[in-house]
Structure formats: structure tokens, C-alpha cells
Amino acid sequence: MEIFTVVPLSKAVNPQQQLFPGLNQSIRPGRDSTVSCDSTVSCGSTVSCDSTVSCGSTVSSTVSCGSTVSCGSTVSCGSTVSCGSTGCNPLALTGRSKLQNERASINQQIIRQMRMRAGAENLLRATSNNKVCEMVGLELSYINSNLQLLMEQLEGLNSSVDVYQNMQETSSIPLIPLGLKETKEMDFSVSFKDFILEHYSEDGSSFEEEIADLMDLRQACRTPSRNDAGIETLAKYFSHMPLLESRFFSATRPMGIFFTWYDSFTGVPVCQQNLSLEKASILFNIGALYTQIGTRSNRQTANGLQDAIAAFQKAAGVLHHLKETFTHTPSYDMSPSMLSMLIKLMLAQAQECLFEKIALSGIRNEFFSLLKMAQEAAKVGDTYDQVHQSMIQTPIKDNVPFFWSTMAQVKTNHYRSLAHYFLATALLDHQLRPSDDEDQQEKALSQAYDAMPDGRSALDILRKREERRHVGKAHLRRAVMGHEEGLRIHGLCRHLRKLDVLQDILQASHKRSLAKFNDNDREDEFTDYLEAPDIISKTEHKAEMESPMSTKVKVTDFFRRLGPLSVFSAKLRWTAPRTVRLRLEDRDLGFTLRGDPVPVQVTSLDPLCPAAVDGLKDGDYIVAVGDTDCKWMVVSEVMRLLKDVDEDGIDIRVVSLMDSGLPMPTKSATYCGGIPKTYSMICLAFDDDKSPKGRKVTKKGSFLSWGVKNHLKSSSTLSLPTADYSGTLPWNKPCPTFPSSSSYNDPALY
């Protein structure tokens, strides 16, 4: 039985042999490959079994953060192996890190140009001198031209997909990854220390280690490794953000912390004072990192293809969660329309990998197998057509790189042409024999079409040799035309023309279809008006969004020492801790205790008892007994500390709730890229609900008692203000609108 596949395994072999690996031995990367001196095997890369990393006498190779050196590999002569879970070395000279560094540099240049434009616009509004206006207008034209050039450079970075592909595999159609959103480095120390002192009445300097750990974690999120450890780093920080929001971000007191993130496609910065943008951007980067893991997978192996499928499905799931949770984000790369397109793109790439997985072991040159592969290829083509239709809609087409839409269009034509080739091969290479199941073949062929070609019946096509040949040639004609159209579109994009492997695959597929068409063409046939109908797409394995559990990581609150979050949060105001002396009176302290379960609260206070005279109030929370902090102690533990009170008594520290009403949230400063719309974000609520319980103990029967207190849930929804920036750029070419200069007056943005 003849076996063939449509995935070329090496550019070194003949194009006809590339598409039929069943007829020759597969070519695989060698196991004894050598990475010699001066080479760098960087973040996320793998030095596989028996590979050798060698170096000379004066230089050394480096296997840096996130790399894997598996069994049997050798790292020799002074080379170093360094790994960690705190992100990649941002100075590592890898292709991926160079791209991210370039992206950060371009983002800074865009901000610089915007600041210059802001000054020029302010001068233009302030002056009435015609000569000055003319000079400023010329300067603005120059600045806008620079912005356009920077945009084109950023588009080039988003089109550089080759550095994200698997280095051991050079024979599959490249996939499109998402670049990570860039952000500025943050310093929480001053703001958090001040807030801890002012709001919680504690020494902020005692929390320096916790603040440093938080800043290190955020810094690691800027350069995550391209593997599961990088996903875990981002997810860990994402899980900490609801805790930070409840601890420090009050609706009535601005923190003075500005979170700045850059649009992944346009480089336009967006700045906000609350955590909504921070959470949404981290989610976006989790999805982007999954796409990079998917493109890095080795698609020449079944396990590699399965990893790629899972990664793209998880990326689609994360982006869907971002779309449903954070609505109307001020950054256009996270807008609902853009996210919808990205979700379609990720699912299309997952479907492409599913097709490659089916074809990996070879396709049996048999009637039913070929019909099945025709419909599978048509499914991939249809999914990419949906992606392309989304990309050409306004305003997505003004923000998505031309490379992306062209690649989607090329793949649409390529896989639809493959579908026609498979169906033509099924008709031309397999005649109906007496031993064949005629009914099954008729059913399979009729289900491949919406309408039979020129009103022919499926049974007539199967039984008559000439009908099979005419219909098969019609499908081959469409396959050849589709491949030619794919090659034409490929030539329109300069970034696509740099991908030699893509051009080789397209040309090999075209030559194969053309050769088969010529083999079945006759010199006496001058006209053939039969047109092959479209093939119905169908798949047994449809790509579906997968919600990854990695976004829900259990973490320990950095600032746990401040107390239970259900009580000691930013939305509640407290008095400064005060000291009260407790003394026994007739073996009774004069109050009862309750907790649900922590912290412990004073209730049923006798106003004439010594503690009340000393300043204790009903409803006070006990935060310390003597020198022992008891914010996290349950009633039974506090009772043990108080039950041995002698006649001299013991000091306790208590705090009182100043107000219980929650004011309406105020608007926070927002800087957005020229989007005339009110934007709001729905923050994820953090609910630290605990089951209440209560007991009562007195010392005559037991002198302490406690009851059940209503639980205060910590949840919030923050809204962002209206921003109307209607400034447009005087460019002839449609392009994304840059933010108005007035959006960047705050020095914290720079």
C-alpha cells in the first residue's frame, strides 16, 4: 500500500520526494549535533540527549535560564549552566531576547517622540506668530514621520516569527506567536511603606523584605522563560494581584503608583493608577507565552505536535478569559474585537497542528483515507479564511501586521488546494472494483460536496472512468490555481519572502499538483468547462479553547503579617493601636470574645469594668496580648493568653473600626491611546469567606465568651474615567491613532 504525506521533511530532498516520505527515509536532526564555542543556548531552549556543548580555550558556551540539559549531554571546558525560576536573563543575546529588547527600545522612542509632539502642540496653541507656527508645523510633520517609521519597525518585529520556531525543525510551515507586552519597572517601596504606616499604623520599614520579594516577582514577569516555569511565574504574580488590591488600593486614597504597559502591536503606552490594566496585561502575556511555547514545539514528532496543540488551545482559553473578564480595556491589543481575532488565530493554528499530527505517520493512498484528509485540509483552510476575514476588518487591519493577514491568506489557499489534490487523487488513482463497497464509497463522496459537479450523481462518477477523470482533473485544476494564488500572495509581503521554508513548501505542493494534472491531461482535449465544487470541511478532532489551571495558582500573601484580609484591608479605616490594661474583677474581665474565626473581637463590654474605664470599646479588635501578635489567633488561643491573668493584669493592644460604610469609588487617572470612549474594567473580586463558628466560656463557669460576627466580604469593582482624545495624525496611510499629547503630561509616565 502506497503511503505519502504533505509535510516535507527536509529542504535537501527533491520537492516531489518531500511530499511523499513514505517513499524514502525520513530525515531527522542528528543526535550528536554540536553547539560550539561562542554559541549560546538560551532561555527555554533544550540541549537534547547526547548533544555536546563545547568551547575553546578562551571563550565559553552558555546554557542560560530556563534551558534544559537532559541525560547524556555534555557541557565541557568552562561552560556554565544557570537556571532559575525568576525569569530569563534580560541581557542574554538570544534571538528572542533581542526582539524583546528592540521592542522595548522602540516603545521608548515612541514615548520620546510623543513628548516632543506634545511640546510642539502646546507651542502651536500658545503662539500667534505665523513664522513660529510654520516652523512648529514643519517640526510636527517630521515627528509624525518618525512615529510612522517606528510603527513600521514594530510591525517588522511582530513579523519576525522565525526566531520563535523550533531550531531542530526547518521543514514545517511557520506558526505565528504573540509578542509579550512590555512594561516599565516599578518601585512599590515608598508608596507601600507610607500606606502601611498611615493605614495600618505599622512600621513600613519592617516590610522591606516582602516589598522586595514582590518587586522581584514583577521584574521576573518582564522576562519569563519560554516554558512552564515562565507560565508559573506570570500566574503567581497574577494570583497575588487581588491580594495586593485588597491590601493597598483604597477607593478613597490614591497610591500614586502608575502602571504603564505598551500596546503589543502599536507600541502606544497606556497608564493607570489601579491594578486593572496590570491584571489584564499579565493575562495577555500568559496567553502570548503559550503561543511562543506552541511555536517552539518540535512538530516533526507526535509529542511535539501534541504540546503545540495544547499550548495554542490554552492560549485561546486565556485570551477568551481576558475578553470576558476585562471589558473595554484602554489598550487596543486587548480590545474585544482584537482578542476575538487572536482567539480565532490560535484555534486555527491548533487545527493546523491537528492536521499535521494526522499526516505525520503518512497518509494511506486509499480512497476513504484520501477523502478524509481532503475534508481535514478543507477544515484548516476554512479556519484560516475566518481568521483572514477578521484581520481585514477595520480597525483591526490598521493594527495587525500585514505579514499576519498575508500568512493567513496564503495558508487558506494552500490547505484548500491540498483538499482538492487529495480528492482528485482519490478519484484518479482508485477505480471502483467489484470487491469494493459501492454504497460506502457513494455515501463518502456525496458527503464531500454541498452539490455534485454539474448535477452528476456520485454513483455515476464512481462507475464511469471518464467521469472520474473529468472530475478529478477539475479538482487538480483548482489545486494548481490555488497554489499559484498562494505563491502570488506570498510574493506580495517582503517579510514572507524571507521565509525560505514556506516558499519551498508552496512550490513543492504546486509542482506536485501540476505534475499530476499533466499526467492525466490528453492532447486531444482542447476544452474542459467542468468546474470542481467546494469541498465540505469536516474534522474528527476540532480544536477547542482550553482553560488552563495555571492561571489559578495558590499563593501565600506577602503581607500576611498585616492581619486577616477580610478585616485588615484597604477599604476599612482603623484607629491607631492603643494599649489597654486588663485586670480581674471578681474573676471576670467584664467582656466576651467572638471571632469568625479571626481576628478576635470584644463584645458585650461592661461599661463599668476596669478595661472599659481604661479605654476599651465594644467592637474593638484585639491585635496583641502582651508582646504576642494575635491577629491570626482564634478565640481559644487568645483565651489561653488571658486565662492566667494575675492581679497585676496584662496589657492588650486593640484597634477600632472608624467607619463601616464603603464610599463610592473615585475615578482614577487613565492615559489611553486616542480612543474616544469611556473605558471600565471589571476587577476580579477576592472573596476570603470563612465559615463562622462561636463559643462562650466564662471563668466562674468560664469568664470569656465569644460569638458569631457577620463576615465582611472583600470585593470591589473599579471604574475608569472617560477619556476623549480625538487628535488624528496627518498621514495619508491609514494607521492606528496615537494618543493625544495631553495624555502624557504626568511625569510618572516617563
XYZ file of C-alpha atoms in Angstrom:
750
model
C 0.000 0.000 0.000
C 1.447 3.390 -1.018
C 1.880 5.870 1.805
C 2.534 9.596 1.443
C 2.223 12.849 3.334
C 2.036 16.548 2.542
C 4.595 17.679 5.105
C 8.143 17.967 3.689
C 10.834 16.691 6.000
C 13.885 18.374 4.543
C 14.721 21.036 2.031
C 17.633 18.932 0.850
C 15.483 16.316 -0.874
C 13.580 16.577 -4.120
C 10.271 18.521 -3.774
C 8.347 15.544 -5.123
C 10.001 13.299 -2.532
C 9.351 15.889 0.175
C 5.634 15.317 -0.110
C 5.932 11.507 -0.164
C 8.162 10.499 2.775
C 6.689 7.006 2.653
C 8.774 6.510 -0.497
C 12.048 7.407 1.213
C 13.622 7.536 4.645
C 12.701 10.436 6.865
C 15.476 12.885 7.539
C 15.780 13.837 11.220
C 18.160 16.187 13.031
C 21.231 14.367 14.276
C 21.519 13.263 17.900
C 25.198 14.174 18.054
C 24.820 17.797 16.989
C 27.397 20.172 18.416
C 26.917 23.677 19.760
C 30.430 25.038 19.532
C 32.262 27.922 21.162
C 30.673 31.369 21.189
C 27.241 29.807 20.800
C 24.534 30.496 23.327
C 21.753 28.057 24.132
C 19.333 30.379 25.806
C 16.139 30.634 27.821
C 13.713 27.860 27.124
C 15.940 26.004 24.657
C 16.774 22.343 25.025
C 20.090 20.590 24.555
C 18.851 17.075 23.942
C 20.282 13.629 24.700
C 23.906 13.113 23.639
C 24.271 16.647 22.282
C 27.541 18.346 23.092
C 28.177 21.932 24.126
C 31.858 22.560 23.607
C 34.098 25.587 23.747
C 37.601 26.667 23.114
C 40.325 27.811 25.412
C 39.389 31.470 25.567
C 35.608 31.534 25.237
C 32.836 29.518 26.815
C 29.364 28.476 25.774
C 26.439 29.381 27.942
C 23.258 27.469 28.636
C 21.168 30.110 30.352
C 17.994 30.427 32.421
C 15.209 28.030 31.607
C 17.306 25.762 29.393
C 17.205 22.025 29.789
C 20.286 19.815 29.532
C 18.966 16.280 29.555
C 20.588 12.884 30.087
C 23.822 12.146 28.298
C 24.569 15.714 27.264
C 27.977 17.165 27.882
C 28.816 20.724 28.881
C 32.579 20.992 28.690
C 35.545 23.283 29.185
C 34.387 26.076 31.410
C 30.876 26.422 30.059
C 28.206 27.349 32.561
C 24.695 26.130 33.209
C 22.459 28.578 35.058
C 18.762 28.202 35.707
C 16.171 29.813 37.893
C 12.502 30.439 38.305
C 12.804 34.225 38.422
C 12.726 34.824 34.668
C 15.371 34.909 31.963
C 18.478 36.997 31.915
C 17.353 40.116 30.013
C 20.924 40.611 28.765
C 21.155 37.135 27.185
C 21.925 37.546 23.477
C 19.267 35.188 22.154
C 17.116 35.907 19.128
C 14.016 36.155 21.291
C 15.599 38.460 23.872
C 16.996 40.673 21.106
C 13.488 41.093 19.731
C 12.106 41.983 23.156
C 14.952 44.450 23.745
C 14.289 46.018 20.358
C 10.594 46.213 21.194
C 11.374 47.979 24.481
C 13.719 50.389 22.697
C 11.107 51.240 20.073
C 8.499 51.781 22.783
C 10.807 54.281 24.490
C 11.417 56.077 21.206
C 7.672 56.306 20.616
C 7.231 57.931 24.038
C 10.089 60.340 23.299
C 8.515 61.374 20.013
C 5.149 61.828 21.713
C 6.686 64.095 24.317
C 8.270 66.175 21.579
C 4.958 66.320 19.782
C 3.218 67.381 22.993
C 5.630 70.309 23.380
C 5.208 71.308 19.751
C 1.417 71.208 20.005
C 1.479 73.297 23.185
C 3.689 75.881 21.467
C 1.397 75.885 18.454
C -1.602 76.642 20.671
C 0.233 79.316 22.631
C 1.743 81.350 19.802
C 0.168 83.680 17.264
C 3.372 84.315 15.314
C 2.937 83.000 11.779
C 6.635 82.222 11.361
C 6.709 80.231 14.576
C 3.539 78.383 13.547
C 5.160 77.485 10.245
C 8.296 76.150 11.970
C 6.270 74.195 14.517
C 4.112 72.717 11.747
C 7.258 71.543 9.978
C 8.541 70.007 13.214
C 5.227 68.217 13.777
C 5.381 66.781 10.270
C 8.882 65.472 10.989
C 7.807 63.954 14.323
C 4.779 62.253 12.749
C 7.024 60.795 10.064
C 9.303 59.389 12.769
C 6.301 57.861 14.522
C 5.257 56.198 11.279
C 8.744 54.752 10.824
C 8.753 53.450 14.398
C 5.387 51.819 13.746
C 6.818 50.075 10.693
C 9.779 48.838 12.745
C 7.409 47.458 15.377
C 5.419 45.731 12.641
C 8.661 44.170 11.449
C 9.300 42.785 14.933
C 5.803 41.277 15.046
C 6.556 39.695 11.662
C 9.797 38.061 12.857
C 8.346 34.639 13.546
C 11.410 32.610 12.555
C 13.250 33.153 15.862
C 10.321 31.621 17.774
C 10.255 28.398 15.729
C 11.882 25.158 16.850
C 15.559 25.228 15.890
C 15.694 21.477 15.160
C 12.835 21.697 12.708
C 13.175 23.560 9.427
C 10.556 21.827 7.306
C 7.129 22.889 8.602
C 5.104 25.963 7.776
C 5.953 28.612 10.404
C 3.358 29.496 13.029
C 2.599 32.974 14.379
C 3.408 33.748 18.040
C 2.322 36.775 20.049
C 4.971 39.144 21.352
C 4.926 39.960 25.066
C 3.586 43.300 26.185
C 6.351 45.496 27.574
C 6.080 47.415 30.832
C 8.133 49.849 32.885
C 9.997 48.804 36.001
C 8.028 49.590 39.172
C 9.131 50.666 42.661
C 6.479 49.914 45.270
C 8.646 50.567 48.327
C 7.870 54.219 49.117
C 4.138 54.046 48.399
C 3.602 50.774 50.240
C 5.634 51.815 53.284
C 3.693 55.068 53.543
C 0.377 53.275 53.209
C 1.306 50.666 55.824
C 2.271 53.415 58.263
C -0.744 55.604 57.554
C -3.464 52.995 57.148
C -2.305 50.054 59.257
C -0.259 52.074 61.800
C 2.675 49.708 61.456
C 6.315 50.351 60.673
C 6.611 50.140 56.894
C 10.349 49.513 57.024
C 9.665 46.161 58.710
C 8.064 45.019 55.448
C 11.052 45.818 53.220
C 11.736 42.132 52.547
C 8.140 41.453 51.477
C 8.114 44.502 49.216
C 11.438 43.432 47.668
C 10.052 39.922 47.002
C 7.034 41.442 45.280
C 9.193 43.703 43.106
C 11.475 40.782 42.199
C 8.462 38.732 41.158
C 7.133 41.530 38.954
C 10.572 42.031 37.425
C 10.732 38.309 36.618
C 7.394 38.648 34.817
C 9.003 41.077 32.365
C 11.337 38.347 31.064
C 9.627 34.984 31.656
C 11.290 31.821 30.405
C 9.600 30.192 27.429
C 8.396 27.084 29.273
C 6.057 26.013 32.051
C 8.236 27.784 34.623
C 7.611 31.086 32.838
C 3.858 30.447 32.835
C 4.009 29.679 36.550
C 5.893 32.922 37.242
C 3.246 35.009 35.465
C 0.389 33.084 37.070
C 1.924 33.509 40.504
C 2.075 37.282 40.126
C -1.458 37.324 38.696
C -2.706 35.439 41.766
C -1.027 37.957 44.079
C -2.730 40.965 42.487
C -6.196 40.518 44.063
C -4.455 40.316 47.440
C -2.477 43.489 46.730
C -5.598 45.259 45.529
C -7.436 44.478 48.752
C -4.449 45.396 50.913
C -3.315 48.675 49.398
C -5.581 50.088 46.723
C -8.233 52.111 48.506
C -11.093 53.802 46.715
C -10.526 56.999 48.703
C -6.734 57.223 48.756
C -4.714 57.160 45.503
C -1.473 55.250 45.880
C 0.459 57.370 43.416
C 1.623 54.253 41.553
C 1.241 54.384 37.770
C 1.244 51.084 35.886
C 2.457 51.616 32.322
C 2.060 48.991 29.606
C 2.735 49.245 25.892
C 0.422 48.054 23.144
C 1.857 44.874 21.655
C 1.095 45.968 18.079
C 1.406 49.757 18.048
C 3.757 50.453 20.956
C 1.373 53.111 22.300
C 1.682 53.353 26.112
C -1.278 53.116 28.459
C -1.002 54.238 32.076
C -3.363 53.696 35.012
C -3.241 54.016 38.784
C -5.209 50.879 39.619
C -4.441 47.219 39.072
C -6.981 46.561 36.343
C -4.550 47.221 33.496
C -1.840 45.270 35.326
C -4.029 42.179 35.683
C -5.274 42.317 32.105
C -1.740 42.737 30.719
C -0.378 39.807 32.738
C -3.218 37.637 31.403
C -2.366 38.757 27.862
C 1.281 37.820 28.414
C 0.283 34.386 29.745
C -1.612 33.799 26.501
C 1.301 35.197 24.460
C 3.773 32.926 26.254
C 1.605 29.900 25.477
C 1.753 30.836 21.765
C 5.551 31.034 21.949
C 5.676 27.619 23.621
C 3.462 26.283 20.836
C 5.648 27.647 18.035
C 8.756 26.303 19.784
C 7.445 22.719 19.879
C 9.026 20.199 17.533
C 6.276 19.437 15.017
C 8.201 16.529 13.498
C 7.230 14.335 16.458
C 3.842 13.268 17.791
C 4.656 14.515 21.292
C 5.826 17.861 19.954
C 2.641 18.279 17.925
C 0.531 17.407 20.964
C 2.402 20.022 23.005
C 1.801 22.611 20.296
C -1.914 21.770 20.111
C -2.291 22.046 23.888
C -0.351 25.325 24.002
C -2.449 27.026 21.318
C -5.703 25.796 22.852
C -4.607 27.131 26.254
C -3.612 30.428 24.655
C -7.097 30.711 23.162
C -8.613 29.904 26.563
C -6.571 32.586 28.358
C -7.410 35.217 25.734
C -11.094 34.270 25.950
C -10.964 34.676 29.735
C -9.324 38.077 29.253
C -12.017 39.113 26.786
C -14.874 38.039 29.057
C -13.411 39.404 32.298
C -11.831 42.732 31.354
C -14.153 44.651 29.057
C -13.324 47.879 27.212
C -9.627 47.873 28.031
C -7.820 51.084 27.022
C -5.101 49.184 25.142
C -6.316 48.202 21.675
C -4.422 44.893 21.615
C -6.782 43.767 24.407
C -9.995 45.126 22.866
C -12.836 42.620 22.300
C -12.501 42.739 18.512
C -8.736 42.181 18.579
C -8.998 39.395 21.152
C -11.710 37.679 19.093
C -9.372 37.677 16.103
C -6.469 36.377 18.181
C -8.628 33.566 19.584
C -9.545 32.520 16.035
C -5.881 32.631 15.040
C -4.810 30.411 17.947
C -7.565 27.873 17.229
C -6.647 27.872 13.525
C -3.023 27.103 14.378
C -4.142 24.357 16.756
C -6.294 22.907 13.935
C -3.289 23.049 11.601
C -1.225 21.098 14.134
C -4.034 18.534 14.442
C -3.907 18.079 10.662
C -0.128 17.670 10.764
C -0.493 15.102 13.549
C -2.840 13.018 11.365
C -0.464 13.295 8.408
C 2.710 12.724 10.443
C 2.810 8.947 10.104
C 1.902 9.102 6.429
C -1.389 9.095 4.532
C -2.552 5.806 3.061
C -3.118 6.084 -0.666
C -6.592 4.632 -0.254
C -9.983 6.026 -1.266
C -11.532 6.625 2.168
C -8.283 7.905 3.720
C -7.822 10.424 0.931
C -11.411 11.671 1.227
C -10.937 12.070 4.970
C -7.710 14.044 4.506
C -9.389 16.218 1.864
C -12.059 17.266 4.348
C -9.493 17.705 7.138
C -7.410 20.009 4.919
C -10.552 21.911 3.916
C -11.287 22.429 7.622
C -7.868 24.014 8.176
C -8.376 26.212 5.118
C -11.790 27.368 6.334
C -10.495 28.244 9.808
C -7.699 30.343 8.328
C -10.193 32.014 6.000
C -12.211 33.079 9.062
C -9.018 34.448 10.608
C -8.202 36.376 7.436
C -11.711 37.829 7.245
C -11.333 39.045 10.838
C -7.936 40.581 10.118
C -9.125 42.684 7.182
C -11.916 44.331 9.152
C -11.457 47.945 10.261
C -9.790 48.900 12.590
C -8.043 45.540 13.104
C -6.360 45.735 9.714
C -4.727 49.030 10.736
C -3.114 47.425 13.795
C -2.324 43.847 12.734
C 0.932 43.377 10.782
C 0.446 42.883 7.049
C 2.569 39.752 7.453
C -0.131 38.146 9.610
C -3.042 38.718 7.234
C -0.919 37.635 4.269
C 0.164 34.460 6.060
C -3.463 33.620 6.875
C -4.434 34.157 3.230
C -1.540 32.003 1.985
C -2.484 29.173 4.336
C -6.132 29.417 3.277
C -5.180 28.859 -0.355
C -2.577 26.228 0.492
C -4.819 23.954 2.566
C -7.834 24.316 0.268
C -5.589 23.352 -2.634
C -4.396 20.326 -0.683
C -8.031 19.348 -0.160
C -8.669 19.423 -3.917
C -5.465 17.474 -4.561
C -6.443 14.711 -2.127
C -9.923 14.358 -3.578
C -8.541 14.337 -7.128
C -6.066 11.610 -6.136
C -8.891 9.530 -4.664
C -10.842 9.730 -7.939
C -7.943 9.308 -10.380
C -5.898 6.620 -8.625
C -8.729 4.361 -7.462
C -11.250 2.818 -9.794
C -14.355 1.079 -8.492
C -13.687 -2.653 -8.288
C -16.178 -5.477 -7.759
C -14.745 -6.122 -4.305
C -15.268 -2.506 -3.187
C -18.227 -1.403 -1.091
C -20.052 0.705 -3.656
C -22.618 2.088 -1.221
C -19.981 3.254 1.242
C -17.937 4.968 -1.467
C -21.048 6.654 -2.847
C -22.000 7.905 0.619
C -18.477 9.157 1.364
C -18.199 11.014 -1.961
C -21.651 12.605 -1.733
C -20.866 13.851 1.793
C -17.772 15.637 0.495
C -19.887 18.063 -1.595
C -22.687 20.511 -0.978
C -23.766 19.923 -4.564
C -22.452 17.373 -7.033
C -20.455 18.767 -10.001
C -22.737 19.706 -12.908
C -25.593 17.692 -11.495
C -23.751 14.400 -11.782
C -24.597 11.684 -9.309
C -21.957 10.236 -7.017
C -22.629 6.740 -8.367
C -22.114 7.840 -11.990
C -18.790 9.449 -11.105
C -17.619 6.321 -9.318
C -18.694 3.884 -12.011
C -17.576 5.721 -15.147
C -13.850 6.039 -15.677
C -14.151 9.145 -17.874
C -16.381 10.894 -15.336
C -13.842 10.185 -12.599
C -11.087 11.582 -14.771
C -13.016 14.750 -15.682
C -13.996 15.481 -12.086
C -10.505 14.617 -10.827
C -8.927 16.965 -13.379
C -11.314 19.721 -12.306
C -10.126 19.331 -8.721
C -6.492 19.302 -9.846
C -7.108 22.474 -11.832
C -8.416 24.189 -8.706
C -5.483 22.832 -6.709
C -2.969 24.257 -9.204
C -4.758 27.604 -9.322
C -4.935 27.747 -5.533
C -1.226 27.047 -5.149
C -0.409 29.679 -7.769
C -2.550 32.198 -5.907
C -0.792 31.296 -2.660
C 2.614 31.852 -4.275
C 1.434 35.175 -5.721
C 0.224 36.413 -2.335
C 3.427 35.127 -0.737
C 5.421 37.379 -3.057
C 3.494 40.484 -2.008
C 4.890 40.553 1.533
C 8.602 41.224 1.987
C 8.614 39.547 5.397
C 7.035 36.384 3.968
C 9.619 36.295 1.195
C 12.301 35.897 3.864
C 10.789 32.551 4.953
C 12.542 30.158 2.572
C 10.920 27.079 4.087
C 7.428 28.435 3.361
C 8.301 29.163 -0.254
C 9.829 25.682 -0.671
C 6.678 24.013 0.649
C 4.377 26.108 -1.544
C 6.473 25.445 -4.654
C 6.731 21.707 -3.934
C 2.965 21.447 -3.493
C 2.371 23.380 -6.707
C 4.782 21.204 -8.695
C 3.179 18.038 -7.382
C -0.357 19.144 -8.316
C 0.801 20.387 -11.726
C 2.644 17.127 -12.445
C -0.428 15.061 -11.598
C -2.597 17.308 -13.761
C -0.203 16.861 -16.721
C -0.158 13.099 -16.210
C -3.936 12.983 -16.624
C -4.197 15.544 -19.430
C -4.771 14.479 -23.034
C -3.606 16.289 -26.116
C -6.963 15.845 -27.907
C -8.846 17.667 -25.099
C -8.941 21.314 -26.083
C -11.748 22.426 -23.784
C -12.960 21.266 -20.416
C -15.523 23.535 -18.817
C -16.201 21.427 -15.738
C -15.551 23.344 -12.508
C -14.974 21.408 -9.308
C -17.275 22.382 -6.426
C -16.070 23.359 -2.976
C -15.263 20.560 -0.558
C -17.198 20.425 2.696
C -14.834 20.839 5.634
C -15.045 18.176 8.297
C -12.807 17.046 11.112
C -12.793 14.320 13.705
C -10.641 16.416 16.044
C -11.796 20.001 16.334
C -9.565 22.486 18.146
C -11.313 23.832 21.244
C -10.437 26.511 23.763
C -8.902 25.089 26.900
C -8.997 26.964 30.182
C -5.583 26.397 31.770
C -5.490 25.850 35.508
C -2.122 27.616 35.627
C -3.863 30.992 35.950
C -5.146 29.878 39.368
C -2.079 29.351 41.498
C -2.314 29.116 45.275
C -0.012 31.719 46.786
C 0.809 32.996 50.253
C 0.057 36.641 50.861
C 3.288 38.633 51.008
C 1.732 40.924 53.611
C 0.079 38.301 55.760
C 1.554 39.903 58.886
C -0.842 42.807 58.472
C -3.674 40.519 59.535
C -6.639 38.668 58.031
C -7.576 40.236 54.721
C -11.287 40.004 55.468
C -10.803 42.630 58.194
C -7.468 44.385 57.667
C -7.946 45.667 54.135
C -7.631 48.995 52.360
C -11.370 49.601 52.234
C -11.725 49.717 56.055
C -10.266 52.502 58.189
C -8.824 51.892 61.634
C -7.706 53.851 64.613
C -4.098 53.604 65.682
C -3.493 50.661 68.062
C -3.921 51.659 71.693
C -2.909 49.844 74.857
C -5.492 48.746 77.447
C -4.645 47.257 80.843
C -6.778 44.226 81.729
C -7.360 43.415 85.421
C -9.561 40.808 87.019
C -12.606 41.949 88.973
C -14.399 39.172 90.798
C -12.591 36.767 88.452
C -14.244 38.421 85.439
C -12.723 40.692 82.798
C -16.050 42.333 82.016
C -16.484 41.368 78.346
C -16.836 38.403 75.999
C -14.890 37.490 72.854
C -16.016 36.394 69.434
C -14.320 35.653 66.110
C -15.274 34.306 62.702
C -12.715 32.769 63.049
C -10.071 35.535 63.200
C -9.358 38.138 64.462
C -10.869 38.195 67.945
C -13.363 40.961 68.707
C -14.550 42.385 72.015
C -18.302 42.257 72.576
C -20.820 42.574 75.426
C -18.497 45.002 77.213
C -19.485 46.031 80.740
C -19.153 49.851 80.684
C -18.175 49.876 84.376
C -15.396 47.293 84.171
C -11.753 48.444 84.554
C -10.989 47.713 80.901
C -13.808 49.992 79.737
C -12.608 52.715 82.066
C -9.118 52.287 80.593
C -10.469 52.882 77.053
C -11.664 49.525 75.759
C -14.707 49.817 73.465
C -17.348 47.360 72.373
C -16.407 46.036 68.922
C -12.649 46.552 69.324
C -10.342 44.001 67.703
C -7.515 42.576 69.810
C -4.296 42.683 67.779
C -1.808 41.794 70.536
C -1.758 40.345 74.037
C 1.374 41.439 75.816
C 4.156 41.074 73.257
C 2.312 38.368 71.283
C 0.692 39.340 67.977
C -2.729 37.724 67.801
C -4.241 38.986 64.529
C -4.332 35.416 63.226
C -5.247 33.756 66.528
C -8.618 32.136 67.089
C -10.590 32.740 70.267
C -9.315 29.635 72.013
C -5.714 30.751 71.538
C -6.408 34.268 72.823
C -8.281 32.742 75.746
C -5.182 30.774 76.718
C -3.178 34.001 76.818
C -5.779 35.717 79.016
C -6.831 32.950 81.365
C -3.732 33.233 83.546
C -4.118 36.975 84.162
C -2.916 37.766 87.676
C -3.889 40.624 89.946
C -1.402 42.967 88.254
C -3.208 42.400 84.951
C -1.854 42.322 81.371
C -1.625 44.852 78.534
C -3.505 44.252 75.297
C -3.432 46.293 72.088
C -6.712 46.949 70.300
C -7.920 48.835 67.232
C -11.332 50.291 66.486
C -13.140 50.433 63.160
C -13.588 54.098 62.229
C -16.305 53.717 59.624
C -18.164 50.781 58.130
C -19.722 52.465 55.115
C -17.948 51.988 51.811
C -17.729 55.164 49.720
C -18.273 55.040 46.001
C -15.002 54.532 44.102
C -13.478 57.639 42.637
C -12.196 57.864 39.113
C -8.558 57.039 38.558
C -6.167 58.642 36.135
C -6.125 56.920 32.769
C -3.855 57.505 29.802
C -5.082 55.793 26.671
C -4.127 55.849 23.051
C -6.535 58.186 21.301
C -9.646 56.102 21.930
C -12.724 58.351 22.292
C -14.639 56.127 24.658
C -15.244 55.546 28.349
C -13.308 52.524 29.484
C -14.005 50.445 32.535
C -12.535 47.235 33.831
C -14.233 44.584 35.908
C -11.761 43.554 38.559
C -11.694 40.036 39.845
C -13.185 40.024 43.329
C -11.207 38.409 46.088
C -13.507 36.657 48.491
C -11.921 35.292 51.615
C -15.083 33.751 53.015
C -14.718 31.605 56.091
C -17.220 29.532 57.956
C -18.330 31.221 61.146
C -18.244 29.498 64.447
C -18.741 30.584 68.036
C -18.348 29.522 71.600
C -18.821 31.087 75.014
C -16.670 30.480 78.061
C -16.722 32.131 81.489
C -14.345 31.680 84.318
C -16.931 31.035 87.025
C -18.450 28.721 84.596
C -15.897 30.357 82.183
C -15.087 34.046 82.153
C -14.555 34.542 78.392
C -17.104 34.157 75.666
C -17.273 34.814 72.004
C -19.937 34.733 69.342
C -20.523 34.994 65.647
C -19.738 38.140 63.751
C -21.089 38.984 60.326
C -18.429 38.422 57.742
C -17.333 41.345 55.611
C -16.542 40.242 52.087
C -13.719 41.938 50.293
C -14.765 42.584 46.752
C -14.592 45.616 44.574
C -15.315 46.907 41.144
C -13.216 49.812 39.972
C -14.238 52.037 37.108
C -12.034 54.133 34.893
C -12.806 57.659 33.703
C -13.915 58.924 30.352
C -11.092 59.843 28.044
C -11.783 61.577 24.740
C -8.712 62.030 22.620
C -9.808 62.932 19.163
C -6.464 64.035 17.805
C -5.588 62.457 14.451
C -2.336 62.196 12.554
C -1.956 63.860 9.160
C -0.754 60.733 7.426
C -2.070 59.533 4.114
C -1.680 55.876 5.023
C -4.299 54.576 7.474
C -2.626 53.781 10.762
C -3.554 53.410 14.412
C -4.272 56.682 16.124
C -1.637 57.758 18.618
C -2.644 59.177 21.979
C -3.185 62.854 22.347
C -0.203 64.588 23.825
C -2.297 65.800 26.716
C -2.402 62.212 27.906
C 1.247 62.309 28.806
C 1.629 65.398 30.959
C 2.226 63.334 34.075
C 5.981 62.880 34.622
C 5.457 59.410 36.117
C 4.746 58.114 32.614
C 8.293 58.830 31.515
